[in-house]
Short mmCIF file of C-alpha atoms in Angstrom, two decimals:
data_model
loop_
_atom_site.label_atom_id
_atom_site.label_comp_id
_atom_site.label_asym_id
_atom_site.label_seq_id
_atom_site.Cartn_x
_atom_site.Cartn_y
_atom_site.Cartn_z
CA MET A 115 8.26 14.49 -38.40
CA ILE A 116 12.07 14.50 -38.53
CA TYR A 117 13.17 11.51 -36.49
CA PHE A 118 15.99 11.82 -33.93
CA ASP A 119 14.99 8.97 -31.59
CA ASN A 120 16.86 6.06 -33.18
CA ALA A 121 18.22 4.86 -29.83
CA ALA A 122 14.62 3.99 -28.93
CA THR A 123 13.84 2.18 -32.18
CA THR A 124 14.73 2.34 -35.85
CA ALA A 125 12.79 2.24 -39.11
CA PRO A 126 13.11 -1.21 -40.73
CA PHE A 127 15.03 -1.62 -43.96
CA LYS A 128 12.62 -2.12 -46.86
CA GLU A 129 14.55 -5.29 -47.64
CA ALA A 130 13.97 -6.54 -44.07
CA LEU A 131 10.24 -5.87 -44.39
CA GLN A 132 10.19 -7.72 -47.70
CA THR A 133 11.96 -10.67 -46.09
CA TYR A 134 9.46 -10.60 -43.25
CA MET A 135 6.50 -10.64 -45.63
CA MET A 136 7.96 -13.33 -47.89
CA THR A 137 8.77 -15.57 -44.92
CA SER A 138 5.31 -15.02 -43.45
CA GLU A 139 3.71 -16.07 -46.72
CA ARG A 140 5.96 -18.98 -47.73
CA TYR A 141 7.30 -20.29 -44.42
CA PHE A 142 4.52 -19.68 -41.92
CA TYR A 143 4.96 -23.24 -40.61
CA ASN A 144 6.05 -24.12 -37.10
CA THR A 145 9.78 -24.82 -37.14
CA ALA A 146 9.22 -27.60 -34.60
CA SER A 147 6.79 -29.54 -36.83
CA ILE A 148 8.21 -32.75 -38.30
CA HIS A 149 6.34 -32.62 -41.63
CA GLN A 150 8.24 -31.45 -44.73
CA SER A 151 7.01 -27.84 -44.55
CA GLY A 152 8.08 -27.62 -40.92
CA LYS A 153 11.50 -29.01 -41.87
CA ASP A 154 11.82 -26.39 -44.63
CA ALA A 155 11.03 -23.66 -42.10
CA ALA A 156 13.55 -25.14 -39.67
CA ARG A 157 16.24 -25.07 -42.35
CA LEU A 158 15.57 -21.39 -42.96
CA LEU A 159 15.80 -20.79 -39.20
CA GLU A 160 19.18 -22.48 -39.02
CA ALA A 161 20.40 -20.59 -42.07
CA ALA A 162 19.50 -17.31 -40.35
CA ARG A 163 21.22 -18.47 -37.16
CA GLY A 164 24.38 -19.37 -39.02
CA GLN A 165 24.40 -16.10 -40.95
CA ILE A 166 24.05 -13.99 -37.78
CA LEU A 167 26.80 -15.91 -35.97
CA ASP A 168 29.05 -15.45 -39.00
CA LEU A 169 28.29 -11.73 -39.35
CA MET A 170 28.99 -11.17 -35.66
CA ASP A 171 32.24 -13.19 -35.88
CA LEU A 172 30.98 -15.44 -33.10
CA LYS A 173 31.29 -18.78 -34.88
CA ASN A 174 32.24 -20.62 -31.67
CA TYR A 175 29.05 -19.46 -29.92
CA ASP A 176 25.48 -20.69 -29.96
CA LEU A 177 22.61 -18.30 -30.60
CA VAL A 178 19.26 -18.56 -28.83
CA PHE A 179 16.53 -16.57 -30.57
CA THR A 180 14.27 -14.54 -28.28
CA SER A 181 11.65 -11.80 -28.67
CA SER A 182 13.90 -8.93 -27.52
CA ALA A 183 17.08 -7.92 -25.72
CA THR A 184 15.00 -7.52 -22.56
CA GLU A 185 14.08 -11.20 -22.73
CA SER A 186 17.66 -12.15 -23.58
CA ASN A 187 18.97 -10.20 -20.59
CA ASN A 188 16.43 -11.83 -18.29
CA ILE A 189 17.33 -15.32 -19.48
CA ALA A 190 21.06 -14.74 -19.08
CA LEU A 191 20.82 -13.15 -15.65
CA GLN A 192 18.14 -15.28 -14.06
CA SER A 193 19.42 -18.57 -15.47
CA MET A 194 23.07 -18.06 -14.65
CA LEU A 195 22.55 -16.53 -11.22
CA ARG A 196 20.47 -19.52 -10.13
CA ARG A 197 23.31 -21.75 -11.26
CA LYS A 198 26.03 -19.63 -9.65
CA LYS A 199 24.38 -19.14 -6.27
CA PRO A 200 26.21 -22.02 -4.50
CA PHE A 201 29.56 -20.54 -5.54
CA GLY A 202 29.18 -16.91 -4.51
CA LYS A 203 26.69 -14.11 -3.96
CA THR A 204 28.33 -10.99 -5.42
CA ILE A 205 27.28 -9.42 -8.73
CA LEU A 206 29.22 -6.55 -10.30
CA THR A 207 27.62 -4.18 -12.78
CA SER A 208 28.15 -0.70 -14.13
CA GLU A 209 26.20 2.38 -13.09
CA LEU A 210 25.11 2.75 -16.72
CA GLU A 211 22.85 -0.24 -17.28
CA HIS A 212 19.43 -0.52 -18.93
CA PRO A 213 16.34 -1.20 -16.76
CA SER A 214 16.19 -4.77 -18.13
CA ILE A 215 19.45 -5.38 -16.27
CA VAL A 216 19.02 -3.13 -13.23
CA ASN A 217 15.53 -4.33 -12.36
CA VAL A 218 16.50 -8.00 -12.61
CA LEU A 219 19.45 -7.40 -10.30
CA GLU A 220 17.19 -5.62 -7.81
CA GLU A 221 15.01 -8.73 -7.73
CA MET A 222 18.06 -10.93 -7.26
CA LYS A 223 18.85 -9.07 -4.05
CA GLN A 224 15.71 -10.70 -2.66
CA ASP A 225 17.34 -14.05 -3.40
CA GLY A 226 20.39 -13.28 -1.30
CA PHE A 227 22.69 -11.71 -3.88
CA THR A 228 24.75 -8.58 -3.28
CA VAL A 229 25.01 -6.07 -6.12
CA LYS A 230 28.06 -3.80 -6.29
CA TYR A 231 28.45 -0.99 -8.82
CA ILE A 232 31.62 -0.28 -10.78
CA LYS A 233 32.45 3.42 -10.75
CA THR A 234 32.19 5.50 -13.91
CA THR A 235 34.96 7.66 -15.41
CA GLU A 236 34.37 11.25 -16.52
CA SER A 237 34.11 10.04 -20.12
CA GLY A 238 31.24 7.70 -19.25
CA THR A 239 33.08 4.37 -19.29
CA VAL A 240 33.52 1.87 -16.48
CA ASP A 241 36.52 2.47 -14.23
CA LEU A 242 38.72 -0.57 -14.84
CA SER A 243 40.88 0.16 -11.79
CA HIS A 244 37.81 0.12 -9.59
CA LEU A 245 36.64 -3.11 -11.21
CA ARG A 246 39.93 -4.74 -10.24
CA THR A 247 39.51 -3.68 -6.62
CA LEU A 248 36.01 -5.19 -6.51
CA MET A 249 37.07 -8.60 -7.78
CA ASP A 250 37.28 -11.32 -5.12
CA SER A 251 36.38 -14.97 -4.61
CA ASP A 252 32.70 -14.19 -3.95
CA VAL A 253 32.09 -12.53 -7.35
CA VAL A 254 30.19 -14.86 -9.69
CA PHE A 255 28.66 -12.51 -12.28
CA VAL A 256 29.67 -9.32 -14.09
CA THR A 257 27.39 -7.49 -16.52
CA VAL A 258 28.30 -4.37 -18.53
CA MET A 259 26.49 -2.88 -21.53
CA ALA A 260 28.57 -2.40 -24.68
CA VAL A 261 27.28 1.05 -25.65
CA ASN A 262 25.31 3.22 -23.25
CA ASN A 263 21.83 4.12 -24.46
CA ILE A 264 21.80 7.60 -22.84
CA ILE A 265 25.11 9.21 -23.85
CA GLY A 266 26.56 6.62 -26.25
CA SER A 267 29.71 5.81 -24.29
CA VAL A 268 31.52 2.72 -25.65
CA GLN A 269 32.68 0.34 -22.95
CA PRO A 270 36.09 -1.44 -22.93
CA ILE A 271 34.69 -4.94 -23.34
CA GLN A 272 37.95 -6.69 -24.25
CA ASP A 273 39.76 -5.03 -21.33
CA ILE A 274 37.09 -6.37 -18.98
CA ILE A 275 37.43 -9.84 -20.52
CA LEU A 276 41.19 -9.75 -19.86
CA ILE A 277 40.62 -8.83 -16.20
CA LEU A 278 38.09 -11.62 -15.75
CA GLN A 279 40.42 -14.29 -17.19
CA ASP A 280 41.93 -14.57 -13.70
CA TYR A 281 38.48 -15.39 -12.29
CA PRO A 282 37.23 -18.44 -14.22
CA LYS A 283 34.03 -18.94 -12.20
CA VAL A 284 32.75 -15.46 -13.12
CA HIS A 285 30.12 -15.23 -15.86
CA PHE A 286 30.45 -12.11 -18.02
CA HIS A 287 27.29 -10.84 -19.73
CA VAL A 288 27.25 -8.00 -22.28
CA ASP A 289 24.12 -6.10 -23.28
CA ALA A 290 25.05 -5.13 -26.86
CA THR A 291 21.61 -3.78 -27.78
CA GLN A 292 22.80 -0.28 -28.69
CA ALA A 293 26.14 -1.32 -30.15
CA ILE A 294 25.29 -3.19 -33.34
CA GLY A 295 26.53 -1.16 -36.28
CA LYS A 296 27.45 1.71 -33.96
CA ALA A 297 30.77 0.54 -32.47
CA ASP A 298 33.44 -1.91 -33.61
CA ILE A 299 33.62 -4.26 -30.62
CA ASP A 300 35.05 -7.78 -30.34
CA TYR A 301 32.74 -9.83 -28.11
CA ASN A 302 34.75 -13.04 -28.18
CA GLY A 303 35.44 -14.05 -24.59
CA ALA A 304 32.16 -12.81 -23.16
CA ASP A 305 29.96 -15.62 -21.85
CA THR A 306 26.62 -14.25 -23.05
CA MET A 307 25.62 -11.27 -25.17
CA SER A 308 22.20 -9.87 -26.09
CA ILE A 309 20.89 -8.03 -29.16
CA SER A 310 17.53 -6.76 -30.44
CA ALA A 311 16.65 -6.48 -34.14
CA HIS A 312 14.64 -3.28 -33.98
CA LYS A 313 17.71 -1.34 -32.81
CA PHE A 314 19.49 -2.00 -36.13
CA ASN A 315 16.66 -1.54 -38.63
CA GLY A 316 15.05 -4.94 -38.25
CA VAL A 317 11.46 -5.55 -37.23
CA LYS A 318 10.22 -5.67 -33.66
CA GLY A 319 9.74 -9.02 -31.97
CA ALA A 320 13.13 -10.62 -32.63
CA GLY A 321 16.17 -10.69 -30.40
CA GLY A 322 19.06 -12.96 -29.67
CA LEU A 323 21.22 -14.30 -26.86
CA PHE A 324 24.73 -15.42 -27.88
CA VAL A 325 26.02 -18.13 -25.54
CA ARG A 326 29.58 -19.43 -25.26
CA ASP A 327 28.61 -22.56 -23.32
CA LEU A 328 25.01 -23.51 -24.01
CA ALA A 329 25.03 -26.32 -21.43
CA THR A 330 25.28 -23.76 -18.63
CA LEU A 331 21.91 -22.15 -19.43
CA LYS A 332 18.61 -23.32 -17.96
CA PRO A 333 15.16 -22.08 -18.97
CA VAL A 334 13.46 -19.39 -16.91
CA GLN A 335 10.07 -20.30 -18.38
CA TYR A 336 8.95 -23.74 -19.45
CA GLY A 337 7.19 -25.03 -22.52
CA GLY A 338 7.78 -27.18 -25.57
CA GLY A 339 11.57 -27.05 -25.52
CA HIS A 340 12.17 -24.75 -28.47
CA GLU A 341 15.55 -23.02 -28.92
CA TYR A 342 17.70 -25.67 -27.23
CA ASN A 343 15.15 -25.89 -24.39
CA VAL A 344 16.30 -22.45 -23.24
CA ARG A 345 13.51 -20.30 -24.70
CA SER A 346 10.30 -22.23 -25.31
CA GLY A 347 7.55 -20.85 -27.53
CA THR A 348 6.84 -20.96 -31.25
CA VAL A 349 9.76 -19.30 -33.01
CA ASN A 350 9.07 -16.00 -34.81
CA LEU A 351 10.72 -17.10 -38.05
CA PRO A 352 9.66 -14.10 -40.20
CA ALA A 353 11.15 -11.60 -37.72
CA ILE A 354 14.30 -13.70 -37.33
CA ALA A 355 14.85 -13.94 -41.08
CA ALA A 356 14.33 -10.17 -41.29
CA MET A 357 16.84 -9.70 -38.44
CA ALA A 358 19.50 -11.61 -40.37
CA LYS A 359 18.83 -9.44 -43.41
CA ALA A 360 18.94 -6.22 -41.38
CA LEU A 361 22.18 -7.22 -39.66
CA ARG A 362 23.90 -7.90 -42.99
CA LEU A 363 22.76 -4.57 -44.41
CA THR A 364 23.65 -2.66 -41.23
CA LEU A 365 27.19 -4.02 -41.01
CA SER A 366 27.82 -3.56 -44.73
CA GLU A 367 27.24 0.20 -44.49
CA ALA A 368 28.27 0.84 -40.87
CA ARG A 369 31.60 2.53 -41.59
CA LEU A 370 30.16 5.06 -44.03
CA VAL A 371 27.10 5.76 -41.88
CA ASN A 372 29.16 6.26 -38.74
CA GLN A 373 31.53 8.69 -40.43
CA ARG A 374 28.56 10.75 -41.62
CA LEU A 375 26.94 10.69 -38.18
CA LYS A 376 30.22 11.64 -36.54
CA ASP A 377 30.29 14.78 -38.68
CA TYR A 378 26.66 15.56 -37.79
CA ASN A 379 27.41 14.97 -34.11
CA LEU A 380 30.22 17.52 -34.18
CA LYS A 381 28.05 19.97 -36.09
CA ILE A 382 25.26 19.81 -33.48
CA ARG A 383 27.74 20.28 -30.64
CA ALA A 384 29.38 23.25 -32.35
CA ALA A 385 25.97 24.87 -32.94
CA VAL A 386 25.05 24.94 -29.24
CA LYS A 387 28.45 25.46 -27.60
CA ASP A 388 27.86 29.20 -27.10
CA LEU A 389 24.37 28.78 -25.61
CA LYS A 390 25.12 29.46 -21.95
CA ALA A 391 22.32 27.41 -20.41
CA VAL A 392 22.98 24.33 -22.57
CA TYR A 393 25.29 21.60 -21.28
CA VAL A 394 26.39 18.78 -23.61
CA GLN A 395 27.47 15.36 -22.29
CA PRO A 396 30.76 13.70 -23.41
CA LYS A 397 30.94 12.35 -26.95
CA ASP A 398 31.74 8.76 -27.93
CA ALA A 399 29.55 6.68 -30.27
CA PRO A 400 28.63 8.98 -33.18
CA TYR A 401 24.86 8.57 -33.19
CA ILE A 402 23.97 10.11 -29.79
CA VAL A 403 24.13 13.68 -28.52
CA ASN A 404 22.81 14.18 -25.00
CA MET A 405 22.32 17.80 -23.95
CA SER A 406 20.59 19.65 -21.14
CA PHE A 407 18.62 22.88 -21.13
CA ILE A 408 19.47 23.88 -17.57
CA GLY A 409 16.48 25.32 -15.76
CA ALA A 410 13.90 23.67 -18.00
CA LYS A 411 12.45 20.18 -17.87
CA GLY A 412 13.52 17.77 -20.56
CA GLU A 413 9.88 16.95 -21.29
CA VAL A 414 9.20 20.63 -22.02
CA VAL A 415 12.05 20.74 -24.53
CA VAL A 416 10.91 17.49 -26.15
CA ASN A 417 7.37 18.82 -26.55
CA ALA A 418 8.61 22.17 -27.91
CA LEU A 419 10.72 20.36 -30.51
CA SER A 420 7.84 18.02 -31.34
CA LYS A 421 5.65 21.01 -32.16
CA ARG A 422 8.33 22.00 -34.66
CA GLY A 423 8.28 18.57 -36.28
CA ILE A 424 11.40 17.21 -34.52
CA ALA A 425 11.25 13.92 -32.59
CA VAL A 426 13.78 13.49 -29.76
CA SER A 427 13.46 11.87 -26.32
CA THR A 428 14.36 12.62 -22.73
CA THR A 429 16.37 9.58 -21.59
CA SER A 430 15.58 5.94 -22.41
CA ALA A 431 12.17 5.28 -23.94
CA CYS A 432 12.05 2.28 -21.59
CA ALA A 433 12.29 4.54 -18.55
CA SER A 434 11.28 8.04 -19.68
CA LYS A 435 7.86 7.76 -18.05
CA LEU A 436 9.36 6.96 -14.65
CA ALA A 437 9.68 9.86 -12.22
CA THR A 438 13.29 9.07 -11.33
CA LEU A 439 16.61 10.72 -12.16
CA ASN A 440 18.53 8.86 -14.83
CA GLU A 441 21.18 6.51 -13.44
CA THR A 442 23.70 7.17 -16.22
CA LEU A 443 23.63 10.93 -15.76
CA LEU A 444 23.83 10.50 -11.98
CA ALA A 445 26.89 8.29 -12.41
CA LEU A 446 28.56 11.14 -14.30
CA HIS A 447 27.97 13.39 -11.26
CA ASN A 448 25.58 15.73 -13.06
CA SER A 449 23.47 18.07 -10.97
CA ASP A 450 19.73 17.45 -10.66
CA GLU A 451 19.06 20.47 -12.90
CA VAL A 452 21.27 19.07 -15.65
CA ILE A 453 19.60 15.66 -15.43
CA GLU A 454 16.08 17.04 -15.32
CA GLY A 455 16.75 19.24 -18.36
CA SER A 456 18.38 16.57 -20.50
CA ILE A 457 17.27 15.42 -23.92
CA ARG A 458 18.69 12.65 -26.08
CA ILE A 459 19.19 13.23 -29.79
CA SER A 460 19.88 9.92 -31.54
CA MET A 461 20.59 9.72 -35.25
CA GLY A 462 20.33 6.83 -37.68
CA ARG A 463 21.21 5.66 -41.16
CA THR A 464 18.56 7.86 -42.81
CA THR A 465 19.49 11.06 -40.96
CA SER A 466 20.45 13.72 -43.49
CA GLU A 467 22.37 16.99 -43.31
CA GLU A 468 19.11 18.82 -43.96
CA ASP A 469 17.57 17.05 -40.95
CA VAL A 470 20.48 18.23 -38.80
CA GLU A 471 20.16 21.80 -40.05
CA GLN A 472 16.46 21.82 -39.15
CA LEU A 473 17.24 20.34 -35.74
CA ILE A 474 19.81 23.05 -35.03
CA THR A 475 17.35 25.77 -36.06
CA ALA A 476 14.69 24.26 -33.81
CA LEU A 477 17.08 23.93 -30.84
CA LYS A 478 17.98 27.61 -31.08
CA GLU A 479 14.31 28.60 -31.40
CA VAL A 480 13.40 26.59 -28.30
CA TYR A 481 16.34 28.12 -26.43
CA GLU A 482 15.03 31.64 -27.21
CA GLU A 483 11.46 30.62 -26.42
CA LEU A 484 12.35 29.31 -22.97
CA GLY A 485 14.16 32.57 -22.25
CA ASP A 486 14.15 33.46 -18.55
CA VAL A 487 13.37 29.89 -17.50
CA LEU A 488 16.92 28.86 -18.40
CA LYS A 489 19.86 29.41 -16.06
#
């Protein structure tokens, strides 16, 4: 199977797997134990924490280790909104967010909060002018993802930070899950920021929440007080050590990988531009191409490609089984037919030119196969 679903998850670096296994064998101890072996494990944990903060150029932040970006997002949103409730009830977010943001905000409406959506430009970024018009004294929280997981649009994070400087009570959260190694973004100035190791060739089960002011966070579940009493539960040290390794390797090769993927991205777009019933979404981050076979269902195209040994997805793997139209594609004012026929091709560090050639051949074969179904 030729893999084009890297936005869903990535294959771990061999070095990250080796780190995971070594840590599991030599440092299986509980980092909270006070015996010498526990202290050794705790030192390794802090070394990984320091390395990740250094690699992300967030030395003035704290880092809370979690199991995933979904957990990190939940902690940031639920914890801070409980704290902010006496000071205002308005939350601003983009129309492009992941379900782990959107669904939390829907729940927060039950707690008296109002959620307002920032409009989206034609290129798939948040409309900064509209954001400015939404800002008022009742806004207490803004959350915008760094790179969209459906079309790969890169958001103007530093521009948003500049706007919010005039509103000091507003907490700004960034979901950077899809951005690591994919876009060169400065996160300094954001209040919290979430990542997940398996999106940048680490192992599953490790995530992180970067926090500018740790004292502002309260736990959303209670236990033994691990991770600064923000995220209780025995720390997954092997996965965290592997995450630090994967992050170092990802960032060390990011420039070369992204240039190669940019070329592949353009090649895929050029190959389908004359197919009348195929519509391609705007281009930004190099690793994603989102296209629609108008008149067909995205699931049909995915299955047809799968039979040819090509793995792609419809929208987000976290939402592709839900019978709803994708929010990102709706925000870009796509028709229902375009949304229903969309597939997401997402490349990664191991994607080769031969893989792309086989993908292009398969796309054209599926296009011919669908024939009269397409419009």
